[in-house]
């Protein structure tokens, strides 16, 4: 998937949509900070915020989660299903998730693996 800046919508105050318009990704304002979320555009309620990580109010946490999750998402095919994305992403025990070492380690590992796969594919 590749993402392009899109107009705010569906609860997102900053939003990107995939090139086919199937997925949306971005920032949602919450009472105690920001969530970094992704879901199919105009999906059913069960598809809303398939990926939903609390970044809290910290700009550096928001940037970190954005970079990790964007890297992961951009390495996935447009045909990815909500269930496949849910199964791929780690859960968390602590919010904001930057304070959850297991979740952050898993997200970082996924992002690094995604970059390695892209590098290998580009070299082929």
mmCIF file with all atom_site columns, N, CA and C in Angstrom, residues 39-70:
data_model
loop_
_atom_site.group_PDB
_atom_site.id
_atom_site.type_symbol
_atom_site.label_atom_id
_atom_site.label_alt_id
_atom_site.label_comp_id
_atom_site.label_asym_id
_atom_site.label_entity_id
_atom_site.label_seq_id
_atom_site.pdbx_PDB_ins_code
_atom_site.Cartn_x
_atom_site.Cartn_y
_atom_site.Cartn_z
_atom_site.occupancy
_atom_site.B_iso_or_equiv
_atom_site.pdbx_formal_charge
_atom_site.auth_seq_id
_atom_site.auth_comp_id
_atom_site.auth_asym_id
_atom_site.auth_atom_id
_atom_site.pdbx_PDB_model_num
ATOM 1  N N  . UNK A 1 39 ? -8.083  1.698  9.023  1.00 0.00 ? 39 UNK A N  1
ATOM 2  C CA . UNK A 1 39 ? -9.236  0.848  8.756  1.00 0.00 ? 39 UNK A CA 1
ATOM 3  C C  . UNK A 1 39 ? -9.630  0.958  7.286  1.00 0.00 ? 39 UNK A C  1
ATOM 4  N N  . UNK A 1 40 ? -10.433 0.001  6.809  1.00 0.00 ? 40 UNK A N  1
ATOM 5  C CA . UNK A 1 40 ? -10.960 0.140  5.456  1.00 0.00 ? 40 UNK A CA 1
ATOM 6  C C  . UNK A 1 40 ? -11.864 1.378  5.385  1.00 0.00 ? 40 UNK A C  1
ATOM 7  N N  . UNK A 1 41 ? -11.794 2.102  4.294  1.00 0.00 ? 41 UNK A N  1
ATOM 8  C CA . UNK A 1 41 ? -12.629 3.282  4.111  1.00 0.00 ? 41 UNK A CA 1
ATOM 9  C C  . UNK A 1 41 ? -14.088 2.839  4.026  1.00 0.00 ? 41 UNK A C  1
ATOM 10 N N  . UNK A 1 42 ? -14.941 3.524  4.740  1.00 0.00 ? 42 UNK A N  1
ATOM 11 C CA . UNK A 1 42 ? -16.374 3.228  4.751  1.00 0.00 ? 42 UNK A CA 1
ATOM 12 C C  . UNK A 1 42 ? -16.659 1.776  5.112  1.00 0.00 ? 42 UNK A C  1
ATOM 13 N N  . UNK A 1 43 ? -15.819 1.237  5.961  1.00 0.00 ? 43 UNK A N  1
ATOM 14 C CA . UNK A 1 43 ? -16.041 -0.132 6.406  1.00 0.00 ? 43 UNK A CA 1
ATOM 15 C C  . UNK A 1 43 ? -17.195 -0.214 7.380  1.00 0.00 ? 43 UNK A C  1
ATOM 16 N N  . UNK A 1 44 ? -17.575 -1.412 7.690  1.00 0.00 ? 44 UNK A N  1
ATOM 17 C CA . UNK A 1 44 ? -18.627 -1.611 8.685  1.00 0.00 ? 44 UNK A CA 1
ATOM 18 C C  . UNK A 1 44 ? -18.066 -1.287 10.062 1.00 0.00 ? 44 UNK A C  1
ATOM 19 N N  . UNK A 1 45 ? -18.931 -1.227 11.061 1.00 0.00 ? 45 UNK A N  1
ATOM 20 C CA . UNK A 1 45 ? -18.493 -0.891 12.415 1.00 0.00 ? 45 UNK A CA 1
ATOM 21 C C  . UNK A 1 45 ? -17.388 -1.839 12.875 1.00 0.00 ? 45 UNK A C  1
ATOM 22 N N  . UNK A 1 46 ? -17.457 -3.110 12.514 1.00 0.00 ? 46 UNK A N  1
ATOM 23 C CA . UNK A 1 46 ? -16.437 -4.071 12.899 1.00 0.00 ? 46 UNK A CA 1
ATOM 24 C C  . UNK A 1 46 ? -15.083 -3.791 12.276 1.00 0.00 ? 46 UNK A C  1
ATOM 25 N N  . UNK A 1 47 ? -15.063 -3.004 11.201 1.00 0.00 ? 47 UNK A N  1
ATOM 26 C CA . UNK A 1 47 ? -13.811 -2.659 10.538 1.00 0.00 ? 47 UNK A CA 1
ATOM 27 C C  . UNK A 1 47 ? -13.248 -1.325 11.009 1.00 0.00 ? 47 UNK A C  1
ATOM 28 N N  . UNK A 1 48 ? -13.987 -0.608 11.859 1.00 0.00 ? 48 UNK A N  1
ATOM 29 C CA . UNK A 1 48 ? -13.521 0.710  12.267 1.00 0.00 ? 48 UNK A CA 1
ATOM 30 C C  . UNK A 1 48 ? -12.317 0.575  13.190 1.00 0.00 ? 48 UNK A C  1
ATOM 31 N N  . UNK A 1 49 ? -11.285 1.320  12.900 1.00 0.00 ? 49 UNK A N  1
ATOM 32 C CA . UNK A 1 49 ? -10.061 1.334  13.696 1.00 0.00 ? 49 UNK A CA 1
ATOM 33 C C  . UNK A 1 49 ? -9.511  -0.071 13.902 1.00 0.00 ? 49 UNK A C  1
ATOM 34 N N  . UNK A 1 50 ? -9.305  -0.773 12.801 1.00 0.00 ? 50 UNK A N  1
ATOM 35 C CA . UNK A 1 50 ? -8.713  -2.108 12.841 1.00 0.00 ? 50 UNK A CA 1
ATOM 36 C C  . UNK A 1 50 ? -7.362  -2.030 13.538 1.00 0.00 ? 50 UNK A C  1
ATOM 37 N N  . UNK A 1 51 ? -6.595  -1.018 13.201 1.00 0.00 ? 51 UNK A N  1
ATOM 38 C CA . UNK A 1 51 ? -5.366  -0.707 13.925 1.00 0.00 ? 51 UNK A CA 1
ATOM 39 C C  . UNK A 1 51 ? -5.659  0.530  14.745 1.00 0.00 ? 51 UNK A C  1
ATOM 40 N N  . UNK A 1 52 ? -5.419  0.483  16.043 1.00 0.00 ? 52 UNK A N  1
ATOM 41 C CA . UNK A 1 52 ? -5.780  1.616  16.901 1.00 0.00 ? 52 UNK A CA 1
ATOM 42 C C  . UNK A 1 52 ? -4.823  1.664  18.088 1.00 0.00 ? 52 UNK A C  1
ATOM 43 N N  . UNK A 1 53 ? -3.781  2.483  17.964 1.00 0.00 ? 53 UNK A N  1
ATOM 44 C CA . UNK A 1 53 ? -2.771  2.595  19.008 1.00 0.00 ? 53 UNK A CA 1
ATOM 45 C C  . UNK A 1 53 ? -2.824  3.967  19.664 1.00 0.00 ? 53 UNK A C  1
ATOM 46 N N  . UNK A 1 54 ? -2.881  3.968  20.979 1.00 0.00 ? 54 UNK A N  1
ATOM 47 C CA . UNK A 1 54 ? -2.862  5.210  21.753 1.00 0.00 ? 54 UNK A CA 1
ATOM 48 C C  . UNK A 1 54 ? -1.438  5.753  21.774 1.00 0.00 ? 54 UNK A C  1
ATOM 49 N N  . UNK A 1 55 ? -1.275  6.970  21.261 1.00 0.00 ? 55 UNK A N  1
ATOM 50 C CA . UNK A 1 55 ? 0.037   7.621  21.281 1.00 0.00 ? 55 UNK A CA 1
ATOM 51 C C  . UNK A 1 55 ? 0.144   8.607  22.434 1.00 0.00 ? 55 UNK A C  1
ATOM 52 N N  . UNK A 1 56 ? -0.986  8.954  23.058 1.00 0.00 ? 56 UNK A N  1
ATOM 53 C CA . UNK A 1 56 ? -0.969  9.954  24.112 1.00 0.00 ? 56 UNK A CA 1
ATOM 54 C C  . UNK A 1 56 ? -0.756  11.344 23.531 1.00 0.00 ? 56 UNK A C  1
ATOM 55 N N  . UNK A 1 57 ? -0.370  12.313 24.367 1.00 0.00 ? 57 UNK A N  1
ATOM 56 C CA . UNK A 1 57 ? -0.228  13.693 23.902 1.00 0.00 ? 57 UNK A CA 1
ATOM 57 C C  . UNK A 1 57 ? 1.164   14.048 23.366 1.00 0.00 ? 57 UNK A C  1
ATOM 58 N N  . UNK A 1 58 ? 2.140   13.165 23.508 1.00 0.00 ? 58 UNK A N  1
ATOM 59 C CA . UNK A 1 58 ? 3.525   13.461 23.142 1.00 0.00 ? 58 UNK A CA 1
ATOM 60 C C  . UNK A 1 58 ? 3.732   13.456 21.624 1.00 0.00 ? 58 UNK A C  1
ATOM 61 N N  . UNK A 1 59 ? 4.266   14.578 21.113 1.00 0.00 ? 59 UNK A N  1
ATOM 62 C CA . UNK A 1 59 ? 4.538   14.652 19.669 1.00 0.00 ? 59 UNK A CA 1
ATOM 63 C C  . UNK A 1 59 ? 5.544   13.601 19.240 1.00 0.00 ? 59 UNK A C  1
ATOM 64 N N  . UNK A 1 60 ? 6.552   13.336 20.058 1.00 0.00 ? 60 UNK A N  1
ATOM 65 C CA . UNK A 1 60 ? 7.549   12.337 19.668 1.00 0.00 ? 60 UNK A CA 1
ATOM 66 C C  . UNK A 1 60 ? 6.932   10.936 19.639 1.00 0.00 ? 60 UNK A C  1
ATOM 67 N N  . UNK A 1 61 ? 6.023   10.632 20.555 1.00 0.00 ? 61 UNK A N  1
ATOM 68 C CA . UNK A 1 61 ? 5.341   9.336  20.553 1.00 0.00 ? 61 UNK A CA 1
ATOM 69 C C  . UNK A 1 61 ? 4.448   9.215  19.326 1.00 0.00 ? 61 UNK A C  1
ATOM 70 N N  . UNK A 1 62 ? 3.757   10.288 18.985 1.00 0.00 ? 62 UNK A N  1
ATOM 71 C CA . UNK A 1 62 ? 2.886   10.286 17.803 1.00 0.00 ? 62 UNK A CA 1
ATOM 72 C C  . UNK A 1 62 ? 3.726   10.036 16.549 1.00 0.00 ? 62 UNK A C  1
ATOM 73 N N  . UNK A 1 63 ? 4.862   10.736 16.427 1.00 0.00 ? 63 UNK A N  1
ATOM 74 C CA . UNK A 1 63 ? 5.746   10.553 15.264 1.00 0.00 ? 63 UNK A CA 1
ATOM 75 C C  . UNK A 1 63 ? 6.293   9.131  15.209 1.00 0.00 ? 63 UNK A C  1
ATOM 76 N N  . UNK A 1 64 ? 6.721   8.620  16.356 1.00 0.00 ? 64 UNK A N  1
ATOM 77 C CA . UNK A 1 64 ? 7.284   7.269  16.395 1.00 0.00 ? 64 UNK A CA 1
ATOM 78 C C  . UNK A 1 64 ? 6.254   6.237  15.947 1.00 0.00 ? 64 UNK A C  1
ATOM 79 N N  . UNK A 1 65 ? 5.052   6.309  16.506 1.00 0.00 ? 65 UNK A N  1
ATOM 80 C CA . UNK A 1 65 ? 4.004   5.359  16.110 1.00 0.00 ? 65 UNK A CA 1
ATOM 81 C C  . UNK A 1 65 ? 3.608   5.530  14.651 1.00 0.00 ? 65 UNK A C  1
ATOM 82 N N  . UNK A 1 66 ? 3.553   6.759  14.195 1.00 0.00 ? 66 UNK A N  1
ATOM 83 C CA . UNK A 1 66 ? 3.233   7.010  12.787 1.00 0.00 ? 66 UNK A CA 1
ATOM 84 C C  . UNK A 1 66 ? 4.265   6.343  11.880 1.00 0.00 ? 66 UNK A C  1
ATOM 85 N N  . UNK A 1 67 ? 5.556   6.561  12.168 1.00 0.00 ? 67 UNK A N  1
ATOM 86 C CA . UNK A 1 67 ? 6.599   6.006  11.306 1.00 0.00 ? 67 UNK A CA 1
ATOM 87 C C  . UNK A 1 67 ? 6.585   4.481  11.314 1.00 0.00 ? 67 UNK A C  1
ATOM 88 N N  . UNK A 1 68 ? 6.453   3.880  12.490 1.00 0.00 ? 68 UNK A N  1
ATOM 89 C CA . UNK A 1 68 ? 6.440   2.416  12.566 1.00 0.00 ? 68 UNK A CA 1
ATOM 90 C C  . UNK A 1 68 ? 5.235   1.834  11.840 1.00 0.00 ? 68 UNK A C  1
ATOM 91 N N  . UNK A 1 69 ? 4.045   2.348  12.145 1.00 0.00 ? 69 UNK A N  1
ATOM 92 C CA . UNK A 1 69 ? 2.836   1.769  11.560 1.00 0.00 ? 69 UNK A CA 1
ATOM 93 C C  . UNK A 1 69 ? 2.729   2.068  10.066 1.00 0.00 ? 69 UNK A C  1
ATOM 94 N N  . UNK A 1 70 ? 3.162   3.239  9.640  1.00 0.00 ? 70 UNK A N  1
ATOM 95 C CA . UNK A 1 70 ? 3.133   3.559  8.208  1.00 0.00 ? 70 UNK A CA 1
ATOM 96 C C  . UNK A 1 70 ? 4.077   2.625  7.451  1.00 0.00 ? 70 UNK A C  1
#
